[in-house]
mmCIF file of C-alpha atoms in Angstrom:
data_model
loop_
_atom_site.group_PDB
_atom_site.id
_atom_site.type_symbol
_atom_site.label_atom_id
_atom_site.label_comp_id
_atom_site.label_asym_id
_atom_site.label_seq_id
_atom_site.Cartn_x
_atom_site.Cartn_y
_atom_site.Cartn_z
ATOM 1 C CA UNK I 4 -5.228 -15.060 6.219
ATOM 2 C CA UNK I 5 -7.260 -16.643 9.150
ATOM 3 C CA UNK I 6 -8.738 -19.943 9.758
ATOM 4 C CA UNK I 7 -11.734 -20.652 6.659
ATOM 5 C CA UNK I 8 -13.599 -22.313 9.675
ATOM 6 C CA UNK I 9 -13.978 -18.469 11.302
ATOM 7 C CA UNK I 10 -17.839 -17.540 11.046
ATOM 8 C CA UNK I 11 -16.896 -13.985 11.537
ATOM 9 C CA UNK I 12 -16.423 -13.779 7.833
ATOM 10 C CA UNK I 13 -19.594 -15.866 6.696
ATOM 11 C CA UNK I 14 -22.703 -13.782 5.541
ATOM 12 C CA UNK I 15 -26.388 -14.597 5.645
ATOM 13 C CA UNK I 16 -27.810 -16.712 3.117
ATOM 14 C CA UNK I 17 -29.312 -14.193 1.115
ATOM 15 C CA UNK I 18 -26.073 -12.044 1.239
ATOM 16 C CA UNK I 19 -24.437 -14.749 -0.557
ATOM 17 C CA UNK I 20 -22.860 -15.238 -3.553
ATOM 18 C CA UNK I 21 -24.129 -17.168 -6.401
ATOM 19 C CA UNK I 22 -22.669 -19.440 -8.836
ATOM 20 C CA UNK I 23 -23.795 -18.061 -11.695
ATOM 21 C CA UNK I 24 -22.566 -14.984 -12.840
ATOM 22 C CA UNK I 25 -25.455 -11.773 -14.049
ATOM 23 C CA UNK I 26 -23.616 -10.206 -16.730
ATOM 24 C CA UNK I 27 -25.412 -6.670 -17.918
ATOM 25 C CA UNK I 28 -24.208 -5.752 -21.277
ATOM 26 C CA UNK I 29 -25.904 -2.095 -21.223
ATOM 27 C CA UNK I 30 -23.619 -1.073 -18.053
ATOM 28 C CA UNK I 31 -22.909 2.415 -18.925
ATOM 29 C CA UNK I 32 -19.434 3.001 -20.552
ATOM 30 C CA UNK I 33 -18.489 6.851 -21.229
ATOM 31 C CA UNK I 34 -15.515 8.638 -23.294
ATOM 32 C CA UNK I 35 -14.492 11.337 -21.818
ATOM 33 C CA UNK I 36 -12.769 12.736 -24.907
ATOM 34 C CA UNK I 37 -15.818 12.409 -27.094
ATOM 35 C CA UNK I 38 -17.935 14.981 -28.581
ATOM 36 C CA UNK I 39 -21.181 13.226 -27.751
ATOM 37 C CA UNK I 40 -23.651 15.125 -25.321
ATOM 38 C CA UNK I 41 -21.330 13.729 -21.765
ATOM 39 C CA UNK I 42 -23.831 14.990 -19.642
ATOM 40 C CA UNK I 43 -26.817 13.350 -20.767
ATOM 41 C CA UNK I 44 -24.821 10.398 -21.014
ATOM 42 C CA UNK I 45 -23.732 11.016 -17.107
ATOM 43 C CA UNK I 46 -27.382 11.767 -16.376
ATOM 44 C CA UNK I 47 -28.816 8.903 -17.732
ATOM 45 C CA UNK I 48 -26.301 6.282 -16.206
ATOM 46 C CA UNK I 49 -26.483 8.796 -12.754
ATOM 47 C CA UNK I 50 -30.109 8.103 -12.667
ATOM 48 C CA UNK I 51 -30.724 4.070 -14.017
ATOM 49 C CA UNK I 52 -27.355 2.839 -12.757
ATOM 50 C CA UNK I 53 -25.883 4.654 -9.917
ATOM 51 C CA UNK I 54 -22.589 4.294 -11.260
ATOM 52 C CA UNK I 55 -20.964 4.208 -14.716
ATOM 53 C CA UNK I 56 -17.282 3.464 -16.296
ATOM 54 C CA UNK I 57 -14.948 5.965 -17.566
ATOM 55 C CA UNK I 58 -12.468 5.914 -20.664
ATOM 56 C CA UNK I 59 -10.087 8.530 -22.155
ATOM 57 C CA UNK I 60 -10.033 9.764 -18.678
ATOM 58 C CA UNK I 61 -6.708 11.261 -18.852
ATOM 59 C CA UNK I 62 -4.773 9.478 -16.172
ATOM 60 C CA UNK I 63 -1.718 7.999 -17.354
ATOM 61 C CA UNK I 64 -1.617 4.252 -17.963
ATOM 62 C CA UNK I 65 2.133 4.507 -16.549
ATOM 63 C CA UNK I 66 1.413 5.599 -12.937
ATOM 64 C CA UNK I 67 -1.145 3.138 -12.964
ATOM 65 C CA UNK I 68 0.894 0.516 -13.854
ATOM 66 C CA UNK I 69 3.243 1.704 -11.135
ATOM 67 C CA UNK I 70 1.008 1.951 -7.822
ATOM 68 C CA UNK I 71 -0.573 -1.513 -9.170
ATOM 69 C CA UNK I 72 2.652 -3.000 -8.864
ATOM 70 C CA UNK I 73 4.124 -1.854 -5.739
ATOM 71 C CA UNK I 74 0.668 -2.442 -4.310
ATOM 72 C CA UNK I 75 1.827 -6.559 -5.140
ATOM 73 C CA UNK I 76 5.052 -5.948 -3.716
ATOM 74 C CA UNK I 77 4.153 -4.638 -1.013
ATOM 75 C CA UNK I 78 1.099 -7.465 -0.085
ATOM 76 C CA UNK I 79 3.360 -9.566 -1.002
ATOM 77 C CA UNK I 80 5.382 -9.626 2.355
ATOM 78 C CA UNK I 81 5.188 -11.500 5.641
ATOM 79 C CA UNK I 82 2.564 -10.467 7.935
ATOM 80 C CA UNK I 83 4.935 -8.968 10.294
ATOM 81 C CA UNK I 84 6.429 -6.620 7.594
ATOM 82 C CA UNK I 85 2.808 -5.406 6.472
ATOM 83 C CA UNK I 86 2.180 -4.878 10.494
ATOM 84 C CA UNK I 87 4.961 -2.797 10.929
ATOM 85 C CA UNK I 88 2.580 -0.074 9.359
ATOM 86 C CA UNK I 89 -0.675 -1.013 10.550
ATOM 87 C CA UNK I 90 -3.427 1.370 11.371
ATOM 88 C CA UNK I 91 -5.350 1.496 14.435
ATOM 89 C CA UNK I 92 -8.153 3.563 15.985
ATOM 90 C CA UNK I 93 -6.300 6.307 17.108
ATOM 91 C CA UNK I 94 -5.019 6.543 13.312
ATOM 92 C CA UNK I 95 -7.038 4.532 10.530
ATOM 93 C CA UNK I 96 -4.594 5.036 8.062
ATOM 94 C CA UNK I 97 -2.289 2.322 6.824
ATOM 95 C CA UNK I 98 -2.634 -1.705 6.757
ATOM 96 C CA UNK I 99 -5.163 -3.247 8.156
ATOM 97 C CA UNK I 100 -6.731 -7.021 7.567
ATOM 98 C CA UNK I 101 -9.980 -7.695 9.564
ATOM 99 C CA UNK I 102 -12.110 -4.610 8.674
ATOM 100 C CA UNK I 103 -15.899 -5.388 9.326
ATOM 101 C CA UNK I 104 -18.793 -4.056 6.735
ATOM 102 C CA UNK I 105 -22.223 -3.979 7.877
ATOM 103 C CA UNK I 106 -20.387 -5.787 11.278
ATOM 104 C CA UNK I 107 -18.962 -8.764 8.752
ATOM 105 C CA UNK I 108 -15.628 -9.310 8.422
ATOM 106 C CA UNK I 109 -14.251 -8.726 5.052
ATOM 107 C CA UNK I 110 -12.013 -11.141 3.312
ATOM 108 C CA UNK I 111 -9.068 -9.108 2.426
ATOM 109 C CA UNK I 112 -6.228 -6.763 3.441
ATOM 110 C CA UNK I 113 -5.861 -3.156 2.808
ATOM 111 C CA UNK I 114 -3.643 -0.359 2.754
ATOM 112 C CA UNK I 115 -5.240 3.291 3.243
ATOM 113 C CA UNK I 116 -3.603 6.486 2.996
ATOM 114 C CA UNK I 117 -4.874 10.072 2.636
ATOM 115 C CA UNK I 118 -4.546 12.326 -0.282
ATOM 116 C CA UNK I 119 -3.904 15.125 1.172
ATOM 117 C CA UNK I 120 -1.752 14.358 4.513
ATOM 118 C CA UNK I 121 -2.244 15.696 7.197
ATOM 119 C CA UNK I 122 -5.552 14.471 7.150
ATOM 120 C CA UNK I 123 -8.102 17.046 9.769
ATOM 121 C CA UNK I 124 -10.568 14.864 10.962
ATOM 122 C CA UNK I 125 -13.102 15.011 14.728
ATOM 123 C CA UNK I 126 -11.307 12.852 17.520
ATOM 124 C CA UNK I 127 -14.539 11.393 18.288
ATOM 125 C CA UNK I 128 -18.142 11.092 17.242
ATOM 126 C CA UNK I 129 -19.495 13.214 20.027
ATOM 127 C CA UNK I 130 -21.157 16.140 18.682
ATOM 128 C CA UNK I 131 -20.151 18.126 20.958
ATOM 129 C CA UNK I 132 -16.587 17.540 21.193
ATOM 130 C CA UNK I 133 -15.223 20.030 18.869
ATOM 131 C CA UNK I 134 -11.492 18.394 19.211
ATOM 132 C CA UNK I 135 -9.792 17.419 15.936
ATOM 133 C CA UNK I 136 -7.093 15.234 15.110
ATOM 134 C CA UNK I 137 -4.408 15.404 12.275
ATOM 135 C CA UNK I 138 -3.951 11.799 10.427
ATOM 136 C CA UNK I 139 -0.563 11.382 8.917
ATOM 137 C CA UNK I 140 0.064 8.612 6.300
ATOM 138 C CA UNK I 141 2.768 5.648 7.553
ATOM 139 C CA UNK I 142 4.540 4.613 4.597
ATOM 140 C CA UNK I 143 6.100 1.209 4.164
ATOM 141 C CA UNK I 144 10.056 0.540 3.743
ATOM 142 C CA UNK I 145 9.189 -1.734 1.105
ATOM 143 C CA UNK I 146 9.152 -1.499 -1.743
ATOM 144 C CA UNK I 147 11.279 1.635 -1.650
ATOM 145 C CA UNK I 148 8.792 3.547 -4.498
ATOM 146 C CA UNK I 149 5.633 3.083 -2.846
ATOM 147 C CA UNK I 150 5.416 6.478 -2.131
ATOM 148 C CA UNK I 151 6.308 7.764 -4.312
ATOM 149 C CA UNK I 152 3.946 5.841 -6.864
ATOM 150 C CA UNK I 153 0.863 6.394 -4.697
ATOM 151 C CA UNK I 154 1.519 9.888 -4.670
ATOM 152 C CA UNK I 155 2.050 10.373 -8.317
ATOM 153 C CA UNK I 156 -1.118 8.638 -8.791
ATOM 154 C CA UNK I 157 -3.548 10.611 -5.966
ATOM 155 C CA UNK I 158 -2.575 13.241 -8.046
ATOM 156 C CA UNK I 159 -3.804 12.596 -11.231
ATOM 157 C CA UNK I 160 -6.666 10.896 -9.960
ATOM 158 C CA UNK I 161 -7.327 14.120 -8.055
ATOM 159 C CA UNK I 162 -7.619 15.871 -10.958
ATOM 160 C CA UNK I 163 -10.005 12.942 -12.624
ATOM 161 C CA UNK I 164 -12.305 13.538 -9.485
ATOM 162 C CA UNK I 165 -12.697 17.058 -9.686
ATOM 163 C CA UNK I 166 -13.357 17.050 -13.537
ATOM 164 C CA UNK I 167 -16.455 13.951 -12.530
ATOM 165 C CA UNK I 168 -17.961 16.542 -9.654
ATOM 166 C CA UNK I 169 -17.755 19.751 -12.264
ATOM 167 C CA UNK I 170 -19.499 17.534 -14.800
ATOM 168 C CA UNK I 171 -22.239 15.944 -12.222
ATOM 169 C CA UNK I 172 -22.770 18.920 -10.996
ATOM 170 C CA UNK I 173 -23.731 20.724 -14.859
ATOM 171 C CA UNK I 174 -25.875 17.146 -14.816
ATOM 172 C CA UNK I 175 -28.075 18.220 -12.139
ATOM 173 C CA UNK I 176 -28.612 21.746 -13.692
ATOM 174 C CA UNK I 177 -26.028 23.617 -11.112
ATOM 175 C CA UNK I 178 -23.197 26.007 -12.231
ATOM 176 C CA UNK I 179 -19.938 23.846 -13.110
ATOM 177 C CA UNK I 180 -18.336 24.708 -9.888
ATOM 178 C CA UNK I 181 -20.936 24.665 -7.226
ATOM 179 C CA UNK I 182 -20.121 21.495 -5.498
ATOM 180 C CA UNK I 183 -15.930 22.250 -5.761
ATOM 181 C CA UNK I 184 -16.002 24.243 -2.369
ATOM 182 C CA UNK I 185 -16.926 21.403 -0.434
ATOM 183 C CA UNK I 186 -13.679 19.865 -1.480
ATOM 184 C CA UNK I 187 -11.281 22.690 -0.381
ATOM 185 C CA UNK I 188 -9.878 20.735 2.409
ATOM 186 C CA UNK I 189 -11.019 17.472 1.230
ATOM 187 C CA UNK I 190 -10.434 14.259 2.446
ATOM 188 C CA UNK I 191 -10.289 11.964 0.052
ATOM 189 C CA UNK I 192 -8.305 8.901 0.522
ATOM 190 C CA UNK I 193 -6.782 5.592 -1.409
ATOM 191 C CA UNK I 194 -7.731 2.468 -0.211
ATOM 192 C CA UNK I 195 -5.357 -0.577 -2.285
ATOM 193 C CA UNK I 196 -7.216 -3.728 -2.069
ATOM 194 C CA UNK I 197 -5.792 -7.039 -2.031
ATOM 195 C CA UNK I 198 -8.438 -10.772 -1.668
ATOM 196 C CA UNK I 199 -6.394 -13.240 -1.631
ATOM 197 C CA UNK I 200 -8.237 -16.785 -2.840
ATOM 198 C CA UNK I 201 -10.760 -17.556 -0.322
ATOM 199 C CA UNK I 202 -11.101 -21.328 0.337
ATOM 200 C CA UNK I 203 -14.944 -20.343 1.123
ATOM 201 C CA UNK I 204 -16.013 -18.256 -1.589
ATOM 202 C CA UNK I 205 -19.546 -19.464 -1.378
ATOM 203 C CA UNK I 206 -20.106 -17.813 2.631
ATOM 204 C CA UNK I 207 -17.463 -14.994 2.506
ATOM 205 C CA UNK I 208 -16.999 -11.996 0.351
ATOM 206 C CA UNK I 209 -14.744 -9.329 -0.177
ATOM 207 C CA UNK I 210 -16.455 -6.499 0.817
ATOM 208 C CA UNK I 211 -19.894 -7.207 2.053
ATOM 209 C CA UNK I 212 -23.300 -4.934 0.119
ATOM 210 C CA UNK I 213 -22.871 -1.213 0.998
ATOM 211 C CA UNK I 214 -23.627 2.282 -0.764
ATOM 212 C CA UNK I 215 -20.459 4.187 -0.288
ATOM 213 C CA UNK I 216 -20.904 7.242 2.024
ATOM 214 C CA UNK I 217 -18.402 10.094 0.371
ATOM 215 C CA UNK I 218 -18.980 12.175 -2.669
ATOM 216 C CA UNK I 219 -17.537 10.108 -5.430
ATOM 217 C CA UNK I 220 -15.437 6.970 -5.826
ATOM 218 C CA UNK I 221 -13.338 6.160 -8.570
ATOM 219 C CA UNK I 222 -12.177 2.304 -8.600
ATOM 220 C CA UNK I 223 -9.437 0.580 -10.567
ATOM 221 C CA UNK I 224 -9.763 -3.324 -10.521
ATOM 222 C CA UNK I 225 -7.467 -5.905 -12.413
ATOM 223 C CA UNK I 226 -8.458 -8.589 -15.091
ATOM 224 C CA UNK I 227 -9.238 -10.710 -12.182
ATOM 225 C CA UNK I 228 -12.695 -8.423 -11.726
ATOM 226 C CA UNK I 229 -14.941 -9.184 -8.698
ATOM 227 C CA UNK I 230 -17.543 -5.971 -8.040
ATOM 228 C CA UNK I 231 -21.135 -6.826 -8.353
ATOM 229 C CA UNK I 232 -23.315 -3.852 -8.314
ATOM 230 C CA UNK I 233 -27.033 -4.254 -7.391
ATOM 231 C CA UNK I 234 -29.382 -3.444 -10.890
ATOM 232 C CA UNK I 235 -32.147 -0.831 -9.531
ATOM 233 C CA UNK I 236 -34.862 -2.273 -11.830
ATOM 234 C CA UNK I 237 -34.935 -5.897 -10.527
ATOM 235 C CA UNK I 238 -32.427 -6.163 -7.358
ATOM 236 C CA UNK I 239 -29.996 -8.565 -9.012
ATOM 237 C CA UNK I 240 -26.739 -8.711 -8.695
ATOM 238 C CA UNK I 241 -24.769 -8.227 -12.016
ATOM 239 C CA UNK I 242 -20.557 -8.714 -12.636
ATOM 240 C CA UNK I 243 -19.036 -5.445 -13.487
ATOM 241 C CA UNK I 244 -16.305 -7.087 -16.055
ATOM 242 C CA UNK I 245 -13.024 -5.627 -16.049
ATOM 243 C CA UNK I 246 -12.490 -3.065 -19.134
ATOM 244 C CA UNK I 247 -8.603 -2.579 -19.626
ATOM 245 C CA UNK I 248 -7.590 1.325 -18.041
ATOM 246 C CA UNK I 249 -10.977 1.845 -17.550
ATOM 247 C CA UNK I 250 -12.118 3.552 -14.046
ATOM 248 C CA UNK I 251 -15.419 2.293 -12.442
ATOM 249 C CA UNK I 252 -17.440 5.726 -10.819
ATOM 250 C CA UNK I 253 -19.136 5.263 -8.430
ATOM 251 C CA UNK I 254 -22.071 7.854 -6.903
ATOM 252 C CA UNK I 255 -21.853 8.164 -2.996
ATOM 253 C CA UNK I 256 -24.639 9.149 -0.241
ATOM 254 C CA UNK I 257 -23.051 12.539 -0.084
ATOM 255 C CA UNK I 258 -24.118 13.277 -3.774
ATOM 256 C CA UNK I 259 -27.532 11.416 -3.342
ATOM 257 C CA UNK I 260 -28.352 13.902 -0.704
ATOM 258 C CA UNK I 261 -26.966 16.824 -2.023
ATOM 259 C CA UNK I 262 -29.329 15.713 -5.348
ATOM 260 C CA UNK I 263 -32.374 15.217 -3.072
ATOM 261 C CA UNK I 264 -32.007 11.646 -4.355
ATOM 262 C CA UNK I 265 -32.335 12.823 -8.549
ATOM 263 C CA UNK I 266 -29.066 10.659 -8.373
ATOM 264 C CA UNK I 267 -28.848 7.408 -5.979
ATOM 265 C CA UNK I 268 -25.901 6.321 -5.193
ATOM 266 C CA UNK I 269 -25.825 2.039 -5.793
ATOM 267 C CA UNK I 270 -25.567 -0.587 -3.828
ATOM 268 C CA UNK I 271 -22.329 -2.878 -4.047
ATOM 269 C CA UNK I 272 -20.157 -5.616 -2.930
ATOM 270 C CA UNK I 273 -16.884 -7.546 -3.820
ATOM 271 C CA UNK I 274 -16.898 -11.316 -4.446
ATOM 272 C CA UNK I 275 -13.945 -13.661 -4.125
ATOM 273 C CA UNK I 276 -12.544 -17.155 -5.593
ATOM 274 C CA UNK I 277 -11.018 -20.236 -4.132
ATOM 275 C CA UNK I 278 -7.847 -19.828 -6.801
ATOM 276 C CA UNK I 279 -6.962 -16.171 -8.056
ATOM 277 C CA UNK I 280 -5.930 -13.295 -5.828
ATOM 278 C CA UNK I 281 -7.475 -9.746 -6.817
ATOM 279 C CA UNK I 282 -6.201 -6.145 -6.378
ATOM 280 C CA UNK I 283 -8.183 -3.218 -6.759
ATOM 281 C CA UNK I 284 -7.639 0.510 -5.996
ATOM 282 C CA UNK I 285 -10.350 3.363 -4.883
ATOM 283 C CA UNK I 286 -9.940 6.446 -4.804
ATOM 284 C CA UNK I 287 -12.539 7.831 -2.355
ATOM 285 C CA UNK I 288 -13.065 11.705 -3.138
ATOM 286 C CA UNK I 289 -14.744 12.975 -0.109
ATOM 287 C CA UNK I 290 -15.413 16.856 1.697
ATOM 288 C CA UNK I 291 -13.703 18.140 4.264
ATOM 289 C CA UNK I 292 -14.604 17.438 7.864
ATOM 290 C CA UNK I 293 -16.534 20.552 8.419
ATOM 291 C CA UNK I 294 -18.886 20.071 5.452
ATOM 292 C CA UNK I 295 -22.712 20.042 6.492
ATOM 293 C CA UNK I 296 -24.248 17.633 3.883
ATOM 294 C CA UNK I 297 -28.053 18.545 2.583
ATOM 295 C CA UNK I 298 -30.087 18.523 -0.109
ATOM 296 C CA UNK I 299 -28.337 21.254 -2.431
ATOM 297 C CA UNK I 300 -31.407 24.598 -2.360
ATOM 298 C CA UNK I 301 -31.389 25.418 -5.824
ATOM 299 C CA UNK I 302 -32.460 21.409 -6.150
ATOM 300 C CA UNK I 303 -35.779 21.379 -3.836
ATOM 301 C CA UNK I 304 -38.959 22.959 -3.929
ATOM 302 C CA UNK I 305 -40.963 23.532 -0.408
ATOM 303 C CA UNK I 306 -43.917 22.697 -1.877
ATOM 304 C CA UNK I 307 -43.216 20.146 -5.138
ATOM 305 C CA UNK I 308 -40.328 18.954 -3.672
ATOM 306 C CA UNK I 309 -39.512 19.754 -0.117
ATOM 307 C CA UNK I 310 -35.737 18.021 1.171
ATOM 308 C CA UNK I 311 -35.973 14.636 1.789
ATOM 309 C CA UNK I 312 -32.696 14.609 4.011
ATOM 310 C CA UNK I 313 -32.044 16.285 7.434
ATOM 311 C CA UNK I 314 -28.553 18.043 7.358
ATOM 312 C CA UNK I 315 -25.272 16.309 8.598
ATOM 313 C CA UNK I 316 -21.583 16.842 9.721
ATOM 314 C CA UNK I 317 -19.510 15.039 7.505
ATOM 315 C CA UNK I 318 -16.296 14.528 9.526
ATOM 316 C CA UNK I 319 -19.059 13.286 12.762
ATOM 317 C CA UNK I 320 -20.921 10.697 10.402
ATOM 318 C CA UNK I 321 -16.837 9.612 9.215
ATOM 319 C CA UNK I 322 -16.111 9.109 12.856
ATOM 320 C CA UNK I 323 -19.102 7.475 13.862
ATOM 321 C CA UNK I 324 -18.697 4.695 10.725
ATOM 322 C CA UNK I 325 -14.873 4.777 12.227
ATOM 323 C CA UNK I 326 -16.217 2.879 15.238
ATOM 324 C CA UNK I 327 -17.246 -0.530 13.331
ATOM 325 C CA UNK I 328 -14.345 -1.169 11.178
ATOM 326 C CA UNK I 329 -12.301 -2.166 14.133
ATOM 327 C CA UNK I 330 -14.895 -3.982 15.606
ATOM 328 C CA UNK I 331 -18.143 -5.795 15.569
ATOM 329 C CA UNK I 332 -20.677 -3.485 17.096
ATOM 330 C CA UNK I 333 -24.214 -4.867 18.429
ATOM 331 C CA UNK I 334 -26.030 -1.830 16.009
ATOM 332 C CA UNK I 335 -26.124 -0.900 12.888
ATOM 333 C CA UNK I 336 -23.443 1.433 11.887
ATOM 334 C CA UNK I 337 -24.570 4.979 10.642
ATOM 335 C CA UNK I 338 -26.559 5.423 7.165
ATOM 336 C CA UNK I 339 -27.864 8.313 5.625
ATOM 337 C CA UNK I 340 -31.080 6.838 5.883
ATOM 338 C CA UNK I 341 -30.723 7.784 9.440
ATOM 339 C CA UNK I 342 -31.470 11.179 8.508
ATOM 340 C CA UNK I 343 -33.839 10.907 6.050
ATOM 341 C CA UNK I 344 -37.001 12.954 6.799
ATOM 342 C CA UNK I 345 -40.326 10.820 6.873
ATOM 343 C CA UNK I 346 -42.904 11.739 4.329
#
């Protein structure tokens, strides 16, 4: 991709990974067919893990198959191909290869495209500018089903998504659909990974640590397997192995607040290898733009349990985080710990 000698990509020393390999056999692992009490099962795994792994989920293994291999046919290409549809700040939607986390520069290429397209989203992250923006999806010439696969598979993984919220939200005690409304213009997107080997997999990584910021995420990963999760009882990173068709949940910061922090979302990163490449594919099921995040009322208790989180704009906090994956900024791009209220 770039010169190995590049810094940009090279993390702290206590960002980086290890040799050896935590392996946690206890990760949660739930059937979504099975007659067993899901939402304790969800609860439990909400509250210890952050995160947990689906089965039986009812997406088909075929369309699967299908965006999985156009995605490789379609990183496959020269550079100038892939650029021919690359995003840019006045549309972040497409291929891009030098995205920054935490102001680190990832090692990999992706291609994003919304789920619902147009996408409505703020021009800028000045709340007071009221001006929005549609974002339309730039599809490749090649390979000629790529479209078509990705949208077969949004679908389906749409309906995955809203089945995880209706089930979270009976978790937490709330009516099956109280958190569905938020999605009614949603804007959820697919993001298509590809890490090619890194020659410095010892400094660089993937995707650096960070808590995703939307509702829910729902990840596919190969056999290759490369997410590391961060275990809240000791801080270690452990290996998330692959399980074949299996989907990898992840809680966001959207349904930590809207729990008052009953669920956390966890804390995550993607590690690379000097000789396999990796694909992985994430659905990102987020609220529309106008969505004011809080602490959900039926949740918190003035007096036992007052809200821990001041409210936000959704589609704002999107386009402030915008900002820093096109650059390296000299702050700290948004958290929702920026609007947590002090104790």
């Amino acid at each position: 991709m770039v010169d190995v000698a590049d810094s940009a990509y090279f993390h702290a020393t206590e960002h980086r990974p290890k040799h050896a390999i935590t392996k946690a056999k206890n990760i949660p692992l739930i059937d979504l067919s099975a007659e067993s009490d899901l939402l304790a099962e969800i609860r439990d795994a909400s509250r210890e893990w952050g995160f947990f792994q689906v089965v039986n989920h009812g997406v088909s293994q075929e369309l699967r198959r299908n965006i999985e291999s156009a995605a490789r046919e379609f990183f496959a290409q020269s550079k100038e191909e892939k650029g021919k549809v690359k995003r840019d700040e006045g549309n972040p939607l497409g291929y891009y290869d030098s995205e920054h986390t935490k102001n680190v520069r990832d090692w990999k290429e992706v291609f994003d495209l919304a789920v619902q397209s147009p996408m409505v989203m703020p021009v800028s992250h000045d709340p007071d500018d009221k001006e929005l923006m549609e974002l339309h999806n730039r599809w490749p010439g090649y390979p000629p089903n790529f479209r078509e696969a990705c949208q077969e598979y949004a679908l389906e993984v749409k309906n995955l998504a809203f089945k995880l919220l209706q089930l979270i939200s009976l978790s937490l005690g709330l009516p099956e659909n109280h958190l569905d409304g938020f999605f009614k213009d949603h804007g959820s997107f697919i993001r298509i990974n590809h890490y090619p080997p890194c020659p410095t997999p010892d400094a660089a990584l993937g995707v650096g640590p960070h808590k995703d910021s939307g509702g829910l995420t729902i990840l596919a990963q190969d056999e290759v397997g490369g997410l590391e999760v961060k275990r809240k009882g000791d801080g270690a990173w452990i290996r998330v192995e692959p399980i074949p068709d299996a989907y990898i949940v992840n809680l966001g910061a959207i349904l930590q607040v809207w729990s008052n922090d009953i669920y956390q979302s966890v804390e995550h990163r993607a590690v690379v290898n000097s000789e396999r490449e990796r694909f992985s594919i994430g659905f990102f099921f987020n609220p529309a733009h106008y969505v004011n995040v809080e602490p959900q009322r039926e949740l918190i208790d003035d007096q036992k349990n007052p809200a821990k989180y001041r409210p936000y704009n959704w589609g704002k906090f999107v386009a402030t985080r915008r900002r820093s994956n096109f650059k390296k900024l000299d702050v700290p791009n948004i958290q929702i710990s920026d609007f947590k209220i002090a104790a």
